[in-house]
Amino acid sequence: MVPIAYYLVLSAVLFSIGVAAFLIKRNIITVFMSIELMLNAVNLAFIAFSRQWSQTTGHLQVNGQIFVFFVMVVAAAEAAVGLAIIIAVFRARNTLNVDQIDLMKL
Amino acid sequence: MHLALFIIFAGLCVAGALNLLLQRHPINSALSLIVVMSSLAVLYLLLGAEFLAAAQVIVYSGAIMVLFTFVIMLLNAGKEERTHGSRLAYIAGFPGAAALLGLLTYIFLSHSATFGQARLGEYLATTDDISRVLFRDLLLPFEVTSVLILIAILGAVALARKEH
């Protein structure tokens, strides 16, 4: 038996590591990967809450798992478009460093 | 048994995420992200979400991460140079993230009794249960996501195309 709170704490830890990686990393692909890490942390929280809701009501509830299903679909679409944008940026600027992609910076 | 499996795979998750943070070569970060996603699939299985565990392995550690490694190799990404990012990120970002972690951990652990305990093998959501909800109550959102995927494919092709 594992308390569901442990799963939620793990999800919070993964999300915070994702936020830290998003701030530290200078490579645009790694920044994008830390976004995926944060999405995965949220998915874990959704599944843990879905399990808790099942236990509270006494019978199986899959609403939280449906949420995760849709998050996965949107994440797949987002990864395809995002990586295409990264390829386009690399073609135009010939760098992957986010500090050098500052055309819109004041 | 459940606790041992949870500790092993939660440890793998956190170790993989920290490795993603500390490695300087993007391909190492991508491989450690695959470790995180695969161990998350085991955790989904422990929580009784068997369909999503399979989908996690196929979609995330399969399709999405293959796309990532492919792009890293295509662009021949080398080691990232450590430059200093924006100062705002260091002043507000890290204390903010640490405060968020501390607050969430405090709330989850202090309300641990109301969340209850997860027992292995209870409330197993089979593919049958998920598809019953997905194709009966949520058919329209499901069909709309197929349009979304189609638009994403077209957008990816249009964005990554070489311009003449």
PDB file of N, CA and C in Angstrom, chain A residues 36-103:
ATOM      1  N   GLU A  36       8.064  18.907 -22.062  1.00  0.00           N
ATOM      2  CA  GLU A  36       7.488  17.563 -22.082  1.00  0.00           C
ATOM      3  C   GLU A  36       7.539  16.928 -20.692  1.00  0.00           C
ATOM      4  N   LEU A  37       8.626  17.189 -19.956  1.00  0.00           N
ATOM      5  CA  LEU A  37       8.743  16.650 -18.592  1.00  0.00           C
ATOM      6  C   LEU A  37       7.637  17.202 -17.701  1.00  0.00           C
ATOM      7  N   MET A  38       7.349  18.503 -17.841  1.00  0.00           N
ATOM      8  CA  MET A  38       6.283  19.099 -17.031  1.00  0.00           C
ATOM      9  C   MET A  38       4.929  18.504 -17.395  1.00  0.00           C
ATOM     10  N   LEU A  39       4.692  18.269 -18.708  1.00  0.00           N
ATOM     11  CA  LEU A  39       3.431  17.653 -19.131  1.00  0.00           C
ATOM     12  C   LEU A  39       3.285  16.266 -18.518  1.00  0.00           C
ATOM     13  N   ASN A  40       4.394  15.506 -18.460  1.00  0.00           N
ATOM     14  CA  ASN A  40       4.337  14.167 -17.882  1.00  0.00           C
ATOM     15  C   ASN A  40       4.034  14.213 -16.394  1.00  0.00           C
ATOM     16  N   ALA A  41       4.595  15.219 -15.694  1.00  0.00           N
ATOM     17  CA  ALA A  41       4.336  15.351 -14.259  1.00  0.00           C
ATOM     18  C   ALA A  41       2.854  15.613 -14.024  1.00  0.00           C
ATOM     19  N   VAL A  42       2.254  16.462 -14.871  1.00  0.00           N
ATOM     20  CA  VAL A  42       0.831  16.762 -14.731  1.00  0.00           C
ATOM     21  C   VAL A  42      -0.002  15.512 -15.006  1.00  0.00           C
ATOM     22  N   ASN A  43       0.428  14.710 -16.004  1.00  0.00           N
ATOM     23  CA  ASN A  43      -0.292  13.469 -16.303  1.00  0.00           C
ATOM     24  C   ASN A  43      -0.304  12.538 -15.101  1.00  0.00           C
ATOM     25  N   LEU A  44       0.833  12.441 -14.402  1.00  0.00           N
ATOM     26  CA  LEU A  44       0.898  11.577 -13.219  1.00  0.00           C
ATOM     27  C   LEU A  44      -0.076  12.072 -12.152  1.00  0.00           C
ATOM     28  N   ALA A  45      -0.168  13.392 -11.967  1.00  0.00           N
ATOM     29  CA  ALA A  45      -1.103  13.939 -10.980  1.00  0.00           C
ATOM     30  C   ALA A  45      -2.538  13.617 -11.374  1.00  0.00           C
ATOM     31  N   PHE A  46      -2.845  13.717 -12.686  1.00  0.00           N
ATOM     32  CA  PHE A  46      -4.200  13.405 -13.154  1.00  0.00           C
ATOM     33  C   PHE A  46      -4.557  11.960 -12.834  1.00  0.00           C
ATOM     34  N   ILE A  47      -3.623  11.026 -13.093  1.00  0.00           N
ATOM     35  CA  ILE A  47      -3.933   9.613 -12.868  1.00  0.00           C
ATOM     36  C   ILE A  47      -4.068   9.336 -11.381  1.00  0.00           C
ATOM     37  N   ALA A  48      -3.221   9.983 -10.544  1.00  0.00           N
ATOM     38  CA  ALA A  48      -3.326   9.777  -9.098  1.00  0.00           C
ATOM     39  C   ALA A  48      -4.662  10.301  -8.571  1.00  0.00           C
ATOM     40  N   PHE A  49      -5.101  11.468  -9.076  1.00  0.00           N
ATOM     41  CA  PHE A  49      -6.386  12.014  -8.625  1.00  0.00           C
ATOM     42  C   PHE A  49      -7.544  11.166  -9.137  1.00  0.00           C
ATOM     43  N   SER A  50      -7.385  10.606 -10.340  1.00  0.00           N
ATOM     44  CA  SER A  50      -8.424   9.723 -10.871  1.00  0.00           C
ATOM     45  C   SER A  50      -8.594   8.511  -9.965  1.00  0.00           C
ATOM     46  N   ARG A  51      -7.455   7.955  -9.502  1.00  0.00           N
ATOM     47  CA  ARG A  51      -7.495   6.810  -8.593  1.00  0.00           C
ATOM     48  C   ARG A  51      -8.145   7.192  -7.260  1.00  0.00           C
ATOM     49  N   GLN A  52      -7.818   8.397  -6.774  1.00  0.00           N
ATOM     50  CA  GLN A  52      -8.393   8.846  -5.507  1.00  0.00           C
ATOM     51  C   GLN A  52      -9.903   9.039  -5.629  1.00  0.00           C
ATOM     52  N   TRP A  53     -10.336   9.561  -6.768  1.00  0.00           N
ATOM     53  CA  TRP A  53     -11.764   9.767  -7.011  1.00  0.00           C
ATOM     54  C   TRP A  53     -12.499   8.432  -7.081  1.00  0.00           C
ATOM     55  N   SER A  54     -11.841   7.417  -7.701  1.00  0.00           N
ATOM     56  CA  SER A  54     -12.441   6.078  -7.728  1.00  0.00           C
ATOM     57  C   SER A  54     -12.632   5.547  -6.320  1.00  0.00           C
ATOM     58  N   GLN A  55     -11.628   5.757  -5.464  1.00  0.00           N
ATOM     59  CA  GLN A  55     -11.723   5.225  -4.106  1.00  0.00           C
ATOM     60  C   GLN A  55     -12.752   5.980  -3.285  1.00  0.00           C
ATOM     61  N   THR A  56     -12.897   7.304  -3.555  1.00  0.00           N
ATOM     62  CA  THR A  56     -13.873   8.079  -2.795  1.00  0.00           C
ATOM     63  C   THR A  56     -15.296   7.662  -3.152  1.00  0.00           C
ATOM     64  N   THR A  57     -15.560   7.492  -4.470  1.00  0.00           N
ATOM     65  CA  THR A  57     -16.917   7.149  -4.873  1.00  0.00           C
ATOM     66  C   THR A  57     -17.198   5.662  -4.741  1.00  0.00           C
ATOM     67  N   GLY A  58     -16.173   4.844  -4.661  1.00  0.00           N
ATOM     68  CA  GLY A  58     -16.393   3.422  -4.464  1.00  0.00           C
ATOM     69  C   GLY A  58     -16.486   2.610  -5.734  1.00  0.00           C
ATOM     70  N   HIS A  59     -16.591   3.256  -6.897  1.00  0.00           N
ATOM     71  CA  HIS A  59     -16.507   2.488  -8.143  1.00  0.00           C
ATOM     72  C   HIS A  59     -15.620   3.229  -9.136  1.00  0.00           C
ATOM     73  N   LEU A  60     -15.245   2.519 -10.200  1.00  0.00           N
ATOM     74  CA  LEU A  60     -14.204   3.016 -11.098  1.00  0.00           C
ATOM     75  C   LEU A  60     -14.613   4.311 -11.798  1.00  0.00           C
ATOM     76  N   GLN A  61     -13.763   5.318 -11.737  1.00  0.00           N
ATOM     77  CA  GLN A  61     -13.969   6.573 -12.464  1.00  0.00           C
ATOM     78  C   GLN A  61     -12.786   6.756 -13.399  1.00  0.00           C
ATOM     79  N   VAL A  62     -13.053   6.972 -14.695  1.00  0.00           N
ATOM     80  CA  VAL A  62     -11.944   7.087 -15.639  1.00  0.00           C
ATOM     81  C   VAL A  62     -11.796   8.501 -16.183  1.00  0.00           C
ATOM     82  N   ASN A  63     -12.501   9.483 -15.590  1.00  0.00           N
ATOM     83  CA  ASN A  63     -12.453  10.841 -16.156  1.00  0.00           C
ATOM     84  C   ASN A  63     -11.032  11.392 -16.189  1.00  0.00           C
ATOM     85  N   GLY A  64     -10.274  11.197 -15.097  1.00  0.00           N
ATOM     86  CA  GLY A  64      -8.906  11.698 -15.053  1.00  0.00           C
ATOM     87  C   GLY A  64      -8.038  11.050 -16.118  1.00  0.00           C
ATOM     88  N   GLN A  65      -8.285   9.757 -16.370  1.00  0.00           N
ATOM     89  CA  GLN A  65      -7.484   9.062 -17.385  1.00  0.00           C
ATOM     90  C   GLN A  65      -7.834   9.554 -18.783  1.00  0.00           C
ATOM     91  N   ILE A  66      -9.113   9.949 -18.989  1.00  0.00           N
ATOM     92  CA  ILE A  66      -9.491  10.524 -20.286  1.00  0.00           C
ATOM     93  C   ILE A  66      -8.741  11.837 -20.504  1.00  0.00           C
ATOM     94  N   PHE A  67      -8.630  12.625 -19.413  1.00  0.00           N
ATOM     95  CA  PHE A  67      -7.859  13.872 -19.501  1.00  0.00           C
ATOM     96  C   PHE A  67      -6.436  13.580 -19.974  1.00  0.00           C
ATOM     97  N   VAL A  68      -5.810  12.552 -19.375  1.00  0.00           N
ATOM     98  CA  VAL A  68      -4.432  12.217 -19.746  1.00  0.00           C
ATOM     99  C   VAL A  68      -4.360  11.804 -21.208  1.00  0.00           C
ATOM    100  N   PHE A  69      -5.376  11.066 -21.663  1.00  0.00           N
ATOM    101  CA  PHE A  69      -5.411  10.653 -23.066  1.00  0.00           C
ATOM    102  C   PHE A  69      -5.382  11.872 -23.983  1.00  0.00           C
ATOM    103  N   PHE A  70      -6.209  12.884 -23.648  1.00  0.00           N
ATOM    104  CA  PHE A  70      -6.246  14.068 -24.506  1.00  0.00           C
ATOM    105  C   PHE A  70      -4.957  14.879 -24.390  1.00  0.00           C
ATOM    106  N   VAL A  71      -4.369  14.913 -23.182  1.00  0.00           N
ATOM    107  CA  VAL A  71      -3.082  15.613 -23.038  1.00  0.00           C
ATOM    108  C   VAL A  71      -2.025  14.957 -23.927  1.00  0.00           C
ATOM    109  N   MET A  72      -2.027  13.618 -23.980  1.00  0.00           N
ATOM    110  CA  MET A  72      -1.062  12.911 -24.825  1.00  0.00           C
ATOM    111  C   MET A  72      -1.250  13.262 -26.296  1.00  0.00           C
ATOM    112  N   VAL A  73      -2.530  13.315 -26.730  1.00  0.00           N
ATOM    113  CA  VAL A  73      -2.804  13.635 -28.136  1.00  0.00           C
ATOM    114  C   VAL A  73      -2.287  15.033 -28.462  1.00  0.00           C
ATOM    115  N   VAL A  74      -2.621  16.000 -27.581  1.00  0.00           N
ATOM    116  CA  VAL A  74      -2.200  17.373 -27.846  1.00  0.00           C
ATOM    117  C   VAL A  74      -0.672  17.483 -27.766  1.00  0.00           C
ATOM    118  N   ALA A  75      -0.041  16.727 -26.833  1.00  0.00           N
ATOM    119  CA  ALA A  75       1.414  16.784 -26.713  1.00  0.00           C
ATOM    120  C   ALA A  75       2.081  16.239 -27.964  1.00  0.00           C
ATOM    121  N   ALA A  76       1.494  15.197 -28.567  1.00  0.00           N
ATOM    122  CA  ALA A  76       2.077  14.654 -29.792  1.00  0.00           C
ATOM    123  C   ALA A  76       2.018  15.684 -30.907  1.00  0.00           C
ATOM    124  N   ALA A  77       0.850  16.356 -31.038  1.00  0.00           N
ATOM    125  CA  ALA A  77       0.719  17.383 -32.069  1.00  0.00           C
ATOM    126  C   ALA A  77       1.680  18.533 -31.814  1.00  0.00           C
ATOM    127  N   GLU A  78       1.793  18.911 -30.526  1.00  0.00           N
ATOM    128  CA  GLU A  78       2.656  20.030 -30.144  1.00  0.00           C
ATOM    129  C   GLU A  78       4.124  19.704 -30.420  1.00  0.00           C
ATOM    130  N   ALA A  79       4.524  18.446 -30.153  1.00  0.00           N
ATOM    131  CA  ALA A  79       5.920  18.063 -30.401  1.00  0.00           C
ATOM    132  C   ALA A  79       6.235  18.134 -31.890  1.00  0.00           C
ATOM    133  N   ALA A  80       5.296  17.667 -32.727  1.00  0.00           N
ATOM    134  CA  ALA A  80       5.550  17.691 -34.171  1.00  0.00           C
ATOM    135  C   ALA A  80       5.723  19.120 -34.665  1.00  0.00           C
ATOM    136  N   VAL A  81       4.788  20.012 -34.274  1.00  0.00           N
ATOM    137  CA  VAL A  81       4.859  21.403 -34.747  1.00  0.00           C
ATOM    138  C   VAL A  81       6.071  22.105 -34.147  1.00  0.00           C
ATOM    139  N   GLY A  82       6.320  21.881 -32.834  1.00  0.00           N
ATOM    140  CA  GLY A  82       7.444  22.544 -32.176  1.00  0.00           C
ATOM    141  C   GLY A  82       8.780  22.173 -32.792  1.00  0.00           C
ATOM    142  N   LEU A  83       8.968  20.872 -33.086  1.00  0.00           N
ATOM    143  CA  LEU A  83      10.246  20.472 -33.676  1.00  0.00           C
ATOM    144  C   LEU A  83      10.385  21.015 -35.094  1.00  0.00           C
ATOM    145  N   ALA A  84       9.252  21.129 -35.811  1.00  0.00           N
ATOM    146  CA  ALA A  84       9.323  21.748 -37.142  1.00  0.00           C
ATOM    147  C   ALA A  84       9.748  23.206 -37.021  1.00  0.00           C
ATOM    148  N   ILE A  85       9.223  23.911 -35.990  1.00  0.00           N
ATOM    149  CA  ILE A  85       9.621  25.312 -35.783  1.00  0.00           C
ATOM    150  C   ILE A  85      11.105  25.382 -35.445  1.00  0.00           C
ATOM    151  N   ILE A  86      11.609  24.414 -34.618  1.00  0.00           N
ATOM    152  CA  ILE A  86      13.027  24.420 -34.260  1.00  0.00           C
ATOM    153  C   ILE A  86      13.888  24.242 -35.512  1.00  0.00           C
ATOM    154  N   ILE A  87      13.456  23.334 -36.413  1.00  0.00           N
ATOM    155  CA  ILE A  87      14.222  23.128 -37.648  1.00  0.00           C
ATOM    156  C   ILE A  87      14.220  24.415 -38.482  1.00  0.00           C
ATOM    157  N   ALA A  88      13.056  25.092 -38.554  1.00  0.00           N
ATOM    158  CA  ALA A  88      12.975  26.326 -39.329  1.00  0.00           C
ATOM    159  C   ALA A  88      13.867  27.408 -38.723  1.00  0.00           C
ATOM    160  N   VAL A  89      13.872  27.495 -37.359  1.00  0.00           N
ATOM    161  CA  VAL A  89      14.711  28.488 -36.685  1.00  0.00           C
ATOM    162  C   VAL A  89      16.185  28.193 -36.948  1.00  0.00           C
ATOM    163  N   PHE A  90      16.555  26.912 -36.906  1.00  0.00           N
ATOM    164  CA  PHE A  90      17.957  26.555 -37.134  1.00  0.00           C
ATOM    165  C   PHE A  90      18.374  26.891 -38.560  1.00  0.00           C
ATOM    166  N   ARG A  91      17.461  26.681 -39.533  1.00  0.00           N
ATOM    167  CA  ARG A  91      17.780  27.026 -40.919  1.00  0.00           C
ATOM    168  C   ARG A  91      18.014  28.519 -41.059  1.00  0.00           C
ATOM    169  N   ALA A  92      17.177  29.329 -40.351  1.00  0.00           N
ATOM    170  CA  ALA A  92      17.247  30.772 -40.534  1.00  0.00           C
ATOM    171  C   ALA A  92      18.421  31.385 -39.779  1.00  0.00           C
ATOM    172  N   ARG A  93      18.727  30.893 -38.554  1.00  0.00           N
ATOM    173  CA  ARG A  93      19.696  31.570 -37.705  1.00  0.00           C
ATOM    174  C   ARG A  93      20.968  30.766 -37.505  1.00  0.00           C
ATOM    175  N   ASN A  94      20.931  29.469 -37.868  1.00  0.00           N
ATOM    176  CA  ASN A  94      22.108  28.604 -37.776  1.00  0.00           C
ATOM    177  C   ASN A  94      22.617  28.455 -36.339  1.00  0.00           C
ATOM    178  N   THR A  95      21.736  28.510 -35.376  1.00  0.00           N
ATOM    179  CA  THR A  95      22.119  28.292 -33.987  1.00  0.00           C
ATOM    180  C   THR A  95      20.940  27.678 -33.234  1.00  0.00           C
ATOM    181  N   LEU A  96      21.266  26.979 -32.135  1.00  0.00           N
ATOM    182  CA  LEU A  96      20.214  26.419 -31.283  1.00  0.00           C
ATOM    183  C   LEU A  96      20.207  27.101 -29.920  1.00  0.00           C
ATOM    184  N   ASN A  97      21.098  28.082 -29.723  1.00  0.00           N
ATOM    185  CA  ASN A  97      21.194  28.741 -28.427  1.00  0.00           C
ATOM    186  C   ASN A  97      20.088  29.783 -28.293  1.00  0.00           C
ATOM    187  N   VAL A  98      19.305  29.689 -27.217  1.00  0.00           N
ATOM    188  CA  VAL A  98      18.172  30.605 -27.098  1.00  0.00           C
ATOM    189  C   VAL A  98      18.620  32.043 -26.861  1.00  0.00           C
ATOM    190  N   ASP A  99      19.856  32.229 -26.386  1.00  0.00           N
ATOM    191  CA  ASP A  99      20.312  33.600 -26.156  1.00  0.00           C
ATOM    192  C   ASP A  99      20.589  34.337 -27.460  1.00  0.00           C
ATOM    193  N   GLN A 100      20.881  33.553 -28.510  1.00  0.00           N
ATOM    194  CA  GLN A 100      21.181  34.207 -29.788  1.00  0.00           C
ATOM    195  C   GLN A 100      19.956  34.367 -30.667  1.00  0.00           C
ATOM    196  N   ILE A 101      18.819  33.841 -30.215  1.00  0.00           N
ATOM    197  CA  ILE A 101      17.576  34.012 -30.971  1.00  0.00           C
ATOM    198  C   ILE A 101      16.804  35.111 -30.267  1.00  0.00           C
ATOM    199  N   ASP A 102      17.217  36.376 -30.523  1.00  0.00           N
ATOM    200  CA  ASP A 102      16.659  37.482 -29.731  1.00  0.00           C
ATOM    201  C   ASP A 102      16.185  38.616 -30.623  1.00  0.00           C
ATOM    202  N   LEU A 103      15.667  38.261 -31.804  1.00  0.00           N
ATOM    203  CA  LEU A 103      15.263  39.296 -32.758  1.00  0.00           C
ATOM    204  C   LEU A 103      14.130  40.153 -32.213  1.00  0.00           C
TER     205      LEU A 103
END
